[in-house]
Short mmCIF file of N, CA and C in Angstrom, two decimals:
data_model
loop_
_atom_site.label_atom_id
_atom_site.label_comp_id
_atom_site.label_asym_id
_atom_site.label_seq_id
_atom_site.Cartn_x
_atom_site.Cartn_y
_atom_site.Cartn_z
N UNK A 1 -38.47 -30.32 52.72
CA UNK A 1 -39.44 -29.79 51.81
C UNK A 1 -39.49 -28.27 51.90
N UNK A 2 -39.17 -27.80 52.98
CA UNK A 2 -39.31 -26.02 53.11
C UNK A 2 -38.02 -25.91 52.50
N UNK A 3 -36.73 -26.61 52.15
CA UNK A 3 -35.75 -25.93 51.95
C UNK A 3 -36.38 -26.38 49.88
N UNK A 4 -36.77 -27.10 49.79
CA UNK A 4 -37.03 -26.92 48.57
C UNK A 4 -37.79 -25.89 48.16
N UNK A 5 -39.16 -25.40 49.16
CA UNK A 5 -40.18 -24.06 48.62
C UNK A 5 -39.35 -22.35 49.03
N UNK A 6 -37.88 -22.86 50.00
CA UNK A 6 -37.45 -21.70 49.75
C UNK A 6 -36.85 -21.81 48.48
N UNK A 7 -35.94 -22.65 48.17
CA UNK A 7 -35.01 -22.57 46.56
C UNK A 7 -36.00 -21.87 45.49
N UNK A 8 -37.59 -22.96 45.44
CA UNK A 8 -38.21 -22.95 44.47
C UNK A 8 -38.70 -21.08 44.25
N UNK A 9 -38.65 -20.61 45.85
CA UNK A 9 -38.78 -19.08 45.72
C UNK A 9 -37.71 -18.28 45.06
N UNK A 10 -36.33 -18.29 45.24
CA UNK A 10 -34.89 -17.95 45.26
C UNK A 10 -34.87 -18.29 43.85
N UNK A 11 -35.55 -19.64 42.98
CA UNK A 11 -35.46 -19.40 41.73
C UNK A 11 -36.20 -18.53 40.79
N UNK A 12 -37.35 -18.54 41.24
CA UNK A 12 -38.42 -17.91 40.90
C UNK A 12 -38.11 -16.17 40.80
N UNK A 13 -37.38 -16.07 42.23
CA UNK A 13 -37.01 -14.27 41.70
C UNK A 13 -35.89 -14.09 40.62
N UNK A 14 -35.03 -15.09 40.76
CA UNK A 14 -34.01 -14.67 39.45
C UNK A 14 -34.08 -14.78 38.61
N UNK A 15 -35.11 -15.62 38.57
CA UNK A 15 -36.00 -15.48 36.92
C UNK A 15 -36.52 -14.61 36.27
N UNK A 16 -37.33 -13.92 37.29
CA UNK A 16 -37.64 -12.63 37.16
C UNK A 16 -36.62 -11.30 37.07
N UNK A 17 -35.43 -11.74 37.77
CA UNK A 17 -34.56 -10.59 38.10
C UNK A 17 -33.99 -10.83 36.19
N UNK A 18 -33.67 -11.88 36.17
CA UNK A 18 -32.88 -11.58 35.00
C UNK A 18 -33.51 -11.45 33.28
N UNK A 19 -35.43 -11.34 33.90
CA UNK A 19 -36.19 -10.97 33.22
C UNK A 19 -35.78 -9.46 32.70
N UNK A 20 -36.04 -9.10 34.11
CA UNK A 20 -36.01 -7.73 34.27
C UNK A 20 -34.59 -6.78 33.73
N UNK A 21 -33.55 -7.92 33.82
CA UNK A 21 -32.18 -7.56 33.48
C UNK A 21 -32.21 -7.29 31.86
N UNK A 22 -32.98 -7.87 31.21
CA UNK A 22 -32.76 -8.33 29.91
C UNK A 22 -33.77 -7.57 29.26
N UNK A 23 -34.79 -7.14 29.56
CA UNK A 23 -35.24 -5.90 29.25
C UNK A 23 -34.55 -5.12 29.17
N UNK A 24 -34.23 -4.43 30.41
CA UNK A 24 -33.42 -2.74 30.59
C UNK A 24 -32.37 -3.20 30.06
N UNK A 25 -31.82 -4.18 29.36
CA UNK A 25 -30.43 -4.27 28.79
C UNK A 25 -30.87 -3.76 26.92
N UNK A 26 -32.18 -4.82 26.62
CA UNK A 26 -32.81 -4.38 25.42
C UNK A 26 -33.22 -3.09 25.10
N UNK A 27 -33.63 -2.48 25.97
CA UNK A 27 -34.26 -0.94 26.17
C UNK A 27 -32.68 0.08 25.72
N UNK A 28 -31.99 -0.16 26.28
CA UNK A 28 -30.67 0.60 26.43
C UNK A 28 -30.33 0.57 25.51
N UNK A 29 -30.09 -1.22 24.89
CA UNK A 29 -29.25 -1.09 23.62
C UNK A 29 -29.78 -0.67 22.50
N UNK A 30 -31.38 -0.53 22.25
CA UNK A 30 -32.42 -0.36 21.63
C UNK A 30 -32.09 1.40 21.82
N UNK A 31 -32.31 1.89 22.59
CA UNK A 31 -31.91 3.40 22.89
C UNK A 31 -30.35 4.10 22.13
N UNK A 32 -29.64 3.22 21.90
CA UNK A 32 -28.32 3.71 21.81
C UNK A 32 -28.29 3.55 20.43
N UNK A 33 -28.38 2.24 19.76
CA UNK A 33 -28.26 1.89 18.25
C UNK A 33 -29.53 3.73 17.53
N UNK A 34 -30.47 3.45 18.30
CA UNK A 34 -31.35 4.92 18.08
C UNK A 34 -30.77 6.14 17.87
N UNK A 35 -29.89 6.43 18.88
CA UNK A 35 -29.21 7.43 18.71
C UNK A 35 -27.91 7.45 17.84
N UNK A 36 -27.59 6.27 17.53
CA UNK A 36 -26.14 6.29 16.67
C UNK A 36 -26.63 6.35 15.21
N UNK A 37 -27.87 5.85 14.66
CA UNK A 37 -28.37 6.04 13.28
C UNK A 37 -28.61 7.20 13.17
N UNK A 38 -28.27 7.78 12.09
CA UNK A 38 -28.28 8.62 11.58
C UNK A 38 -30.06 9.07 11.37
N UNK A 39 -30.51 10.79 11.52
CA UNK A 39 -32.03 10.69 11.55
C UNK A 39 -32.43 11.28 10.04
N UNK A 40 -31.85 10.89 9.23
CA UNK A 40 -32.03 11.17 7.91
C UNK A 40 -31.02 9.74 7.44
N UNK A 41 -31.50 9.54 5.93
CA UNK A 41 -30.63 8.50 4.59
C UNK A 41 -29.46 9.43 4.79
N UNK A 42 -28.39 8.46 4.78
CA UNK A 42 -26.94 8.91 4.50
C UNK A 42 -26.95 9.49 2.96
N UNK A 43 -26.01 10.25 2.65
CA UNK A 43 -26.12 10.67 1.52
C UNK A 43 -25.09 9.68 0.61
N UNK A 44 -25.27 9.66 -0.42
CA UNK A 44 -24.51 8.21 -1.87
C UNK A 44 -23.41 9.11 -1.63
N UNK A 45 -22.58 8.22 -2.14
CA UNK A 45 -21.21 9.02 -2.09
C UNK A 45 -21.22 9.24 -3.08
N UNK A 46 -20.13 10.53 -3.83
CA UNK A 46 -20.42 10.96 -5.51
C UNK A 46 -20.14 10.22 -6.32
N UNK A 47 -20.90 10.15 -7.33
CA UNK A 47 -20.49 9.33 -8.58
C UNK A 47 -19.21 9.59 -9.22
N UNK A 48 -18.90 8.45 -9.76
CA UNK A 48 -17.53 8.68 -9.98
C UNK A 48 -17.82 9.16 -11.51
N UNK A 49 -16.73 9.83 -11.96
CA UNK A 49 -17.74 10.63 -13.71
C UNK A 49 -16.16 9.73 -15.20
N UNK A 50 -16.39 9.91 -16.06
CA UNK A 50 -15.55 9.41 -16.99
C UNK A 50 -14.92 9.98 -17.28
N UNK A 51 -13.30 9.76 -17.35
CA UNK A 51 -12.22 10.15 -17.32
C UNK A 51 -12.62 11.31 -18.83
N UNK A 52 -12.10 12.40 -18.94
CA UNK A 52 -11.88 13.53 -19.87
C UNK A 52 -10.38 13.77 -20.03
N UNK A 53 -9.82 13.39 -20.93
CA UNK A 53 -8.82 13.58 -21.39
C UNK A 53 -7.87 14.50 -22.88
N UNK A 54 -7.22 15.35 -23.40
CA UNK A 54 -7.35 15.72 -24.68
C UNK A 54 -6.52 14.78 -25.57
N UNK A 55 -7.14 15.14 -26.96
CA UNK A 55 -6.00 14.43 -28.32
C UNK A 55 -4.69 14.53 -28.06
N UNK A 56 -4.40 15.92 -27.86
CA UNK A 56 -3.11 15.76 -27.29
C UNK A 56 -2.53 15.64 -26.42
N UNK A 57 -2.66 15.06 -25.31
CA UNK A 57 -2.38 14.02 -24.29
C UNK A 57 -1.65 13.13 -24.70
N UNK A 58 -2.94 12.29 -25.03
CA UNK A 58 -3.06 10.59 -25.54
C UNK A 58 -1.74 10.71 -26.60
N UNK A 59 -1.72 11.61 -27.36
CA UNK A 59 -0.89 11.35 -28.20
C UNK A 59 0.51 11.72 -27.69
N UNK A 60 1.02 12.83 -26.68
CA UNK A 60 2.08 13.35 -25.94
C UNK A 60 2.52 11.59 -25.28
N UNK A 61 1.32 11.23 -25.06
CA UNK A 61 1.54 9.76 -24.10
C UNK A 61 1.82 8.59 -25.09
N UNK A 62 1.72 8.17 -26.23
CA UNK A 62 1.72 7.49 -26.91
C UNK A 62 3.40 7.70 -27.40
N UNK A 63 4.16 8.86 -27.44
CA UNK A 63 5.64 9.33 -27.77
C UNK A 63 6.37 8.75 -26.63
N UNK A 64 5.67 9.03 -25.26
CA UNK A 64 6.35 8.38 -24.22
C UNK A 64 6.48 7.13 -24.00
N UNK A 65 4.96 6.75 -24.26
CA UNK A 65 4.97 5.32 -24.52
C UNK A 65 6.10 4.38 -25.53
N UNK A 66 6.04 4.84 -26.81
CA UNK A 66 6.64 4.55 -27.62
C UNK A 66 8.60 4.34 -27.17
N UNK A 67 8.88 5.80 -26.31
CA UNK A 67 10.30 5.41 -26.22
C UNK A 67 10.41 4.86 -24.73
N UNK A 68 9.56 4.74 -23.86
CA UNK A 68 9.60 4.36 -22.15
C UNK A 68 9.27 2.75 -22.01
N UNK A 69 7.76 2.44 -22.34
CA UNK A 69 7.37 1.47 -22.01
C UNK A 69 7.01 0.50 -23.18
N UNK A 70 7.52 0.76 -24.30
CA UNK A 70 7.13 -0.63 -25.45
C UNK A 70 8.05 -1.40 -25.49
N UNK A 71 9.23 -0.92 -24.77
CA UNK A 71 9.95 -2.20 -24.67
C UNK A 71 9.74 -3.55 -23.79
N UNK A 72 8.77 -3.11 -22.80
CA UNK A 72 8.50 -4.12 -22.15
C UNK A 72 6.94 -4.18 -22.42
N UNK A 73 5.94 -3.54 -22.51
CA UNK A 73 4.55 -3.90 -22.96
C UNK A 73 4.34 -4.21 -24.51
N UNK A 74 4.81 -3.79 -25.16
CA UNK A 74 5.18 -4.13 -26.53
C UNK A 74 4.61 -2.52 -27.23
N UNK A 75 5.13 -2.99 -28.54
CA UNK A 75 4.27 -1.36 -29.54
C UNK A 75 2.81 -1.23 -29.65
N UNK A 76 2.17 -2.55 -29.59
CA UNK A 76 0.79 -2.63 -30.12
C UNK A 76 0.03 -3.43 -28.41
N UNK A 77 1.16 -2.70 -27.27
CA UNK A 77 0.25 -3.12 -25.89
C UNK A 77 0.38 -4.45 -25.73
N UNK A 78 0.58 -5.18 -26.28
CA UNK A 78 0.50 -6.67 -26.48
C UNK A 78 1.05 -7.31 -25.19
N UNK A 79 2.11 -6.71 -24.50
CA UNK A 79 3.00 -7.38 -23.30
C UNK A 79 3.91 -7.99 -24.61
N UNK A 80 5.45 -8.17 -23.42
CA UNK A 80 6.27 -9.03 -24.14
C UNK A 80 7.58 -8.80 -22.67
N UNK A 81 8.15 -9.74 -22.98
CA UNK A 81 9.04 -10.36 -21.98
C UNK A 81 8.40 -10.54 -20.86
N UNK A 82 7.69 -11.09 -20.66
CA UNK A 82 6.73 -11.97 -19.35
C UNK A 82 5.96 -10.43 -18.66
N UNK A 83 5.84 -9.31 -19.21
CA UNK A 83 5.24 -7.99 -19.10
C UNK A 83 4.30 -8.06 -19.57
N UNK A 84 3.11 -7.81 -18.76
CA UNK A 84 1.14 -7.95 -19.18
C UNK A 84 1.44 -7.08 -20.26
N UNK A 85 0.27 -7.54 -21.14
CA UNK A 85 -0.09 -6.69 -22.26
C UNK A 85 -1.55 -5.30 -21.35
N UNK A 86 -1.52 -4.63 -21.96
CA UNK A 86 -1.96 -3.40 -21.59
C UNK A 86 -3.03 -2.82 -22.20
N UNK A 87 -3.91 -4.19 -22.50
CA UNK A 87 -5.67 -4.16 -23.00
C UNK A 87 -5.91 -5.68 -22.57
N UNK A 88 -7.29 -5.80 -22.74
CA UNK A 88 -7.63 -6.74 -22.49
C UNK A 88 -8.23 -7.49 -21.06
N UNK A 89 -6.88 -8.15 -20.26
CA UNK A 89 -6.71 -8.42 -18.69
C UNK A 89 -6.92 -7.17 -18.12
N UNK A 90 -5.93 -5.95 -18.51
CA UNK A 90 -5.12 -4.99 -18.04
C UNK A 90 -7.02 -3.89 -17.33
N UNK A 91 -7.53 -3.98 -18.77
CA UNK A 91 -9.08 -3.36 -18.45
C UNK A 91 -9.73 -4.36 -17.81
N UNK A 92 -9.88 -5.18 -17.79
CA UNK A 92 -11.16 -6.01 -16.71
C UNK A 92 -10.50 -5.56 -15.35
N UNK A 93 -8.79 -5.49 -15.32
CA UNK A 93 -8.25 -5.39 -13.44
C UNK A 93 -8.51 -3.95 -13.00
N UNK A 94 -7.95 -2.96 -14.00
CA UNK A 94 -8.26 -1.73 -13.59
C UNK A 94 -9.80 -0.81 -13.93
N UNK A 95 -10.67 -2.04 -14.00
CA UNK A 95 -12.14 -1.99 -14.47
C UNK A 95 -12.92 -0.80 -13.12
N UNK A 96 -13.30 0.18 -13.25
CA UNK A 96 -14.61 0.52 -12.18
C UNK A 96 -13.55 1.17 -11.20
N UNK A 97 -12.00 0.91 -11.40
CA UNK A 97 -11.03 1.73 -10.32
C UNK A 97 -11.11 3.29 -10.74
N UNK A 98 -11.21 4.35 -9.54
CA UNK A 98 -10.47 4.97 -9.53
C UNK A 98 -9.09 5.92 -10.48
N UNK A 99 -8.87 6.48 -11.12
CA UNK A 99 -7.80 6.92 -11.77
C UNK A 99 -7.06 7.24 -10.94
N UNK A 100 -6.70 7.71 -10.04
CA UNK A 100 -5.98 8.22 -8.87
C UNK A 100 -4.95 6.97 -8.36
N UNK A 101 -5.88 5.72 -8.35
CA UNK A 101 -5.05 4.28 -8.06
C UNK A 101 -4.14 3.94 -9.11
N UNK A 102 -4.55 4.01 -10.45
CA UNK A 102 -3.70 3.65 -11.44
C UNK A 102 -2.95 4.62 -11.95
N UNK A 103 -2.69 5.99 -11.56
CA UNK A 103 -2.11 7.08 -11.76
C UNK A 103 -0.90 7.12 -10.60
N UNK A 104 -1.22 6.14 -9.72
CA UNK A 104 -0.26 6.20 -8.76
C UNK A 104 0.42 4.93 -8.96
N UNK A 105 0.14 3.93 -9.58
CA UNK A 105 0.72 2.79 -9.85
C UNK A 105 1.74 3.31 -10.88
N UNK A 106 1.08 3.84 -11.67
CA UNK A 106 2.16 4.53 -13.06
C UNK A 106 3.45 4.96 -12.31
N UNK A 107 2.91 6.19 -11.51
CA UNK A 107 3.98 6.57 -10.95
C UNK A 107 5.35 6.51 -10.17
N UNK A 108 4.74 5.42 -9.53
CA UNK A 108 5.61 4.89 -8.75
C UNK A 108 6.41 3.41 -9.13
N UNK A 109 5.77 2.68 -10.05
CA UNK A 109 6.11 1.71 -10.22
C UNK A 109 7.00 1.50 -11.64
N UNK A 110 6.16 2.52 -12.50
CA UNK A 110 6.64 2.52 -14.13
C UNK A 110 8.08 3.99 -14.13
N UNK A 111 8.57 3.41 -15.41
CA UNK A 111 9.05 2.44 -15.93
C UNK A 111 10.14 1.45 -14.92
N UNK A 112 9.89 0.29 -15.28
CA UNK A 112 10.32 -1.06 -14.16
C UNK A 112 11.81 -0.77 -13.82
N UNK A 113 12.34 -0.34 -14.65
CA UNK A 113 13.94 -0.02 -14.90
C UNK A 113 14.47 1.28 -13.94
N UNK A 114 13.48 2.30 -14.20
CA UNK A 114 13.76 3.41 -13.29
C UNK A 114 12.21 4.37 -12.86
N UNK A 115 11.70 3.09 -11.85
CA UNK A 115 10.36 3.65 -11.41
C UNK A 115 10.42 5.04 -10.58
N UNK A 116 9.68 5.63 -10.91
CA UNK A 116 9.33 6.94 -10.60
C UNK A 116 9.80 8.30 -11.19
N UNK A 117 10.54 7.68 -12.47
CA UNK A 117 11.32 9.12 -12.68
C UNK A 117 10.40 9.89 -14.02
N UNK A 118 9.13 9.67 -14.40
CA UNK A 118 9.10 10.42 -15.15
C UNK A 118 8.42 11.32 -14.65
N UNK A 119 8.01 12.68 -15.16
CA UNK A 119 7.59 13.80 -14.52
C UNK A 119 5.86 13.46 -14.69
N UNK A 120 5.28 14.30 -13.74
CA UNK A 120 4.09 14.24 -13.55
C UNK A 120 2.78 14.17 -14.70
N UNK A 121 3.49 15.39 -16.07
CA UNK A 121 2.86 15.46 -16.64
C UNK A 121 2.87 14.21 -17.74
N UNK A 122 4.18 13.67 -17.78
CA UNK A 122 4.26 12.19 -18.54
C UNK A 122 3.60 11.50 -17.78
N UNK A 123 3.62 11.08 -16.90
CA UNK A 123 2.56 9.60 -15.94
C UNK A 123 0.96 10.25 -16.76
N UNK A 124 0.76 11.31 -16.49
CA UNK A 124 -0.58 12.06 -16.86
C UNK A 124 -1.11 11.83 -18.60
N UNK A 125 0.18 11.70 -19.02
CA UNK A 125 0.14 11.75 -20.65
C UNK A 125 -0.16 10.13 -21.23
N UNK A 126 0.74 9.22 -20.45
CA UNK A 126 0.92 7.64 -20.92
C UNK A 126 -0.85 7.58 -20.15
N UNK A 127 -0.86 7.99 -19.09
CA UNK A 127 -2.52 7.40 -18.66
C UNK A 127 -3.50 7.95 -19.63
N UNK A 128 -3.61 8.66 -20.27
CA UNK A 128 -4.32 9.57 -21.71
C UNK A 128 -4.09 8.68 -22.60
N UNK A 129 -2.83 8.00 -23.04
CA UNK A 129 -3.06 7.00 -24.21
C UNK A 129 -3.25 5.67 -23.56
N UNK A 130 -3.32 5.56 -22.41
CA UNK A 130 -3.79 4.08 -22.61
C UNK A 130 -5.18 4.12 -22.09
N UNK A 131 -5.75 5.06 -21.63
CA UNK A 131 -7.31 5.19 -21.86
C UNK A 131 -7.51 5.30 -23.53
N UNK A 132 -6.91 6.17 -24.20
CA UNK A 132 -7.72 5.99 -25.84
C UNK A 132 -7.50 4.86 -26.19
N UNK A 133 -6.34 4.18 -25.81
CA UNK A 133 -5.83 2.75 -27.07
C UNK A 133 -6.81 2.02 -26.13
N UNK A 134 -7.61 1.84 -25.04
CA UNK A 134 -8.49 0.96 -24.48
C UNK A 134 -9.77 1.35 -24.89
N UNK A 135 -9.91 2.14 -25.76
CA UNK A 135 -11.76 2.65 -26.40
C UNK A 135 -12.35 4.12 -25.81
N UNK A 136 -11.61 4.61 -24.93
CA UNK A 136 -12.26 5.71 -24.03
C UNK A 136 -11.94 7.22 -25.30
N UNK A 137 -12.73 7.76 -25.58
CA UNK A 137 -12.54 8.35 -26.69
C UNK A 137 -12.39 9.92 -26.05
N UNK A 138 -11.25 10.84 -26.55
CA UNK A 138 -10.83 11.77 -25.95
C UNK A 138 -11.75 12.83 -25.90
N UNK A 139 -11.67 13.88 -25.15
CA UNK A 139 -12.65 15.17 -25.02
C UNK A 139 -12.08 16.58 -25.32
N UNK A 140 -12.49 17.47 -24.21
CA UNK A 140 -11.95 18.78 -25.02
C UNK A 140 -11.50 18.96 -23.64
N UNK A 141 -11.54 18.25 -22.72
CA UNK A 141 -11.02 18.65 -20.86
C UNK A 141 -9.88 17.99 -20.49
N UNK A 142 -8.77 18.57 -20.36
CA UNK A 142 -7.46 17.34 -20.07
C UNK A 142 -7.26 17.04 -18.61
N UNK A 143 -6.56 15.61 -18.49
CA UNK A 143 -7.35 14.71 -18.08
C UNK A 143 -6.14 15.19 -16.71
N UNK A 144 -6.64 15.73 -16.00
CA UNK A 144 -5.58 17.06 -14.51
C UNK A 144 -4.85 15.78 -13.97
N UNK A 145 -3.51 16.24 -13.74
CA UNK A 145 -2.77 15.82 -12.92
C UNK A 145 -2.34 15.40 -11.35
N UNK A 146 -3.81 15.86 -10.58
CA UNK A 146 -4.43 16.09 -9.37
C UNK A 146 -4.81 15.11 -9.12
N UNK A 147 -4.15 14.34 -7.92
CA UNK A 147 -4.96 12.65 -7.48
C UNK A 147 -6.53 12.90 -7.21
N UNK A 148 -6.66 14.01 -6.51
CA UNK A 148 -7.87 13.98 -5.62
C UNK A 148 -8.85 14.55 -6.86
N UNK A 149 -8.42 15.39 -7.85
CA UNK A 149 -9.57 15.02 -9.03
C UNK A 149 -9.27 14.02 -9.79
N UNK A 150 -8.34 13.24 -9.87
CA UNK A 150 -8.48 11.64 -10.74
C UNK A 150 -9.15 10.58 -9.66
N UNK A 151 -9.37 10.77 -8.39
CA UNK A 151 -9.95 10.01 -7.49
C UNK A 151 -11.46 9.96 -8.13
N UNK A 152 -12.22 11.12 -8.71
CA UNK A 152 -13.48 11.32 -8.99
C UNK A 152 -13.93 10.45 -9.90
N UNK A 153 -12.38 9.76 -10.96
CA UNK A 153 -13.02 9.66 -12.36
C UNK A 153 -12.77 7.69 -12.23
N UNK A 154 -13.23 7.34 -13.00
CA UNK A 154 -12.93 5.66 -13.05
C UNK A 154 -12.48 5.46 -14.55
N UNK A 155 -12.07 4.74 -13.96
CA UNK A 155 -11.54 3.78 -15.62
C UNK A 155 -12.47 2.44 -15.88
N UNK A 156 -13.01 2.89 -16.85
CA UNK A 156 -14.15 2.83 -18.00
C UNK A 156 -14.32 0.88 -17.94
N UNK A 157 -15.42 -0.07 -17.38
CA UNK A 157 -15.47 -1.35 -17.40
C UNK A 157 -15.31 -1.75 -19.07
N UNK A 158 -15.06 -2.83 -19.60
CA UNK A 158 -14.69 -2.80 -21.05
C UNK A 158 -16.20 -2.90 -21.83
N UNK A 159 -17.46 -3.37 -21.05
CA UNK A 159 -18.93 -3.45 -21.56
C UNK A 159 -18.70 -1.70 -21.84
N UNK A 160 -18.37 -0.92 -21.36
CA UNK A 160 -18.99 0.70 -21.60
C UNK A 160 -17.99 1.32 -22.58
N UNK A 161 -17.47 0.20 -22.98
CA UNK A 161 -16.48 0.70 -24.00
C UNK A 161 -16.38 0.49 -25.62
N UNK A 162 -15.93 1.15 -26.83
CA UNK A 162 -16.57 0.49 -28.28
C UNK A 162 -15.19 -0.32 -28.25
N UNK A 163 -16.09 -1.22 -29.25
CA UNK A 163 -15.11 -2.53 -29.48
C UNK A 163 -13.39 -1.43 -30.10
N UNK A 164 -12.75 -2.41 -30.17
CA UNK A 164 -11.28 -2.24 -30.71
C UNK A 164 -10.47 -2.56 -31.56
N UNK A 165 -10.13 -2.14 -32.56
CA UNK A 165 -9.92 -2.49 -33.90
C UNK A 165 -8.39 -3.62 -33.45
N UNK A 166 -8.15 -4.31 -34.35
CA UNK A 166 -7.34 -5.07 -34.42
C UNK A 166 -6.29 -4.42 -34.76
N UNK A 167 -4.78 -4.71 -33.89
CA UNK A 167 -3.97 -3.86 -33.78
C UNK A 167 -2.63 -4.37 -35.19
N UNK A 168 -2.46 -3.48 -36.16
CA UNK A 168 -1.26 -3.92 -36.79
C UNK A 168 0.09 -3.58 -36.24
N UNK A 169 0.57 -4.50 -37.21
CA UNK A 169 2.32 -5.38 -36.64
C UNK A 169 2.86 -4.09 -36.02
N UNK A 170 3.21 -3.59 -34.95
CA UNK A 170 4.39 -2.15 -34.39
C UNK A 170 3.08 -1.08 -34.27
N UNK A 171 1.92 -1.32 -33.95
CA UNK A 171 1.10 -0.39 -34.11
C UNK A 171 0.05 -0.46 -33.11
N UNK A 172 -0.26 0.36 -32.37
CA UNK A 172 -1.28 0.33 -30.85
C UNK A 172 -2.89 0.48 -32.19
N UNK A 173 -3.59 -0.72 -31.59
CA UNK A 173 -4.95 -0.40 -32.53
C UNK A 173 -5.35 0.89 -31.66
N UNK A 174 -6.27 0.86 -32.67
CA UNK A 174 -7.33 1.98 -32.01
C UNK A 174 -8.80 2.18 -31.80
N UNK A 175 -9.55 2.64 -31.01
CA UNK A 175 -11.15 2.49 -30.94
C UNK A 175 -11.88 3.03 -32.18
N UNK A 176 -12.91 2.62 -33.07
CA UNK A 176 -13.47 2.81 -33.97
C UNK A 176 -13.71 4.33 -33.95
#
């Protein structure tokens, strides 16, 4: 019986000990998460702003388009030979992205035949017309060739965009 009222003592402190453990463990970690938060709101990261592009861009890009990539997206964007069409899908995927992402996809990937070879200011020009032929209506600011200012801008969800005229036969429609 004494070896039981010693145990029953021997339990009794480590109960306490690992009371005590579990505090100063709470206290600490409670102390540290304190100091790792930040003592002000983080600041939003910047808004991303809508692509600004000029008429003549879109249209420099629409010539390129015309002799680079309608052979495989078609004249009127449509896709053709198992190649996405380039409205529609094409805006819901590259919806709320970045320009910088799809400026680098251009680049590197287009045209399929001999990716990467067109010059900077063509990747810059075809991304100008296929923002207008998708509704994004041009400005008076052209649309820079600079990832880290196309990082700023997004490509336009298709709700923030005006509807799109129905495209005739060899012909990219266009936004109202």
């Amino acid at each position: 019986m004494a070896q039981h009222r010693i145990f029953a003592k021997q339990v009794q402190t480590a109960k306490g000990f690992c009371a005590a453990l579990l505090a100063a463990t709470g206290l600490v970690a409670t102390a540290h998460v304190a100091q790792a938060a930040p003592r002000h709101a983080p600041a939003a990261p910047p808004a991303l702003a809508a692509p600004s592009f000029t008429a003549e861009q879109a249209d420099h890009g629409a010539q390129i388009y015309a002799g680079t990539c309608a052979m495989c997206h078609g004249a009127a964007l449509e896709g053709a030979h198992d190649m996405p069409p380039l409205r529609g899908l094409f805006v819901a995927r590259w919806a709320n992205t970045s320009l910088n992402k799809l400026y680098a996809y251009i680049t590197h990937a287009m045209p399929l035949m001999a990716p990467g070879t067109l010059p900077p200011q063509d990747n810059i020009d075809v991304l100008a017309f296929l923002l207008r032929e998708n509704g994004v209506e041009p400005g008076h600011t052209p649309l820079p060739a600079d990832e880290n200012r196309l990082a700023q801008m997004v490509f336009p969800a298709a709700s923030a965009l005006p509807p799109v005229k129905a495209a005739q036969p060899g012909k990219a429609p266009r936004a109202r």
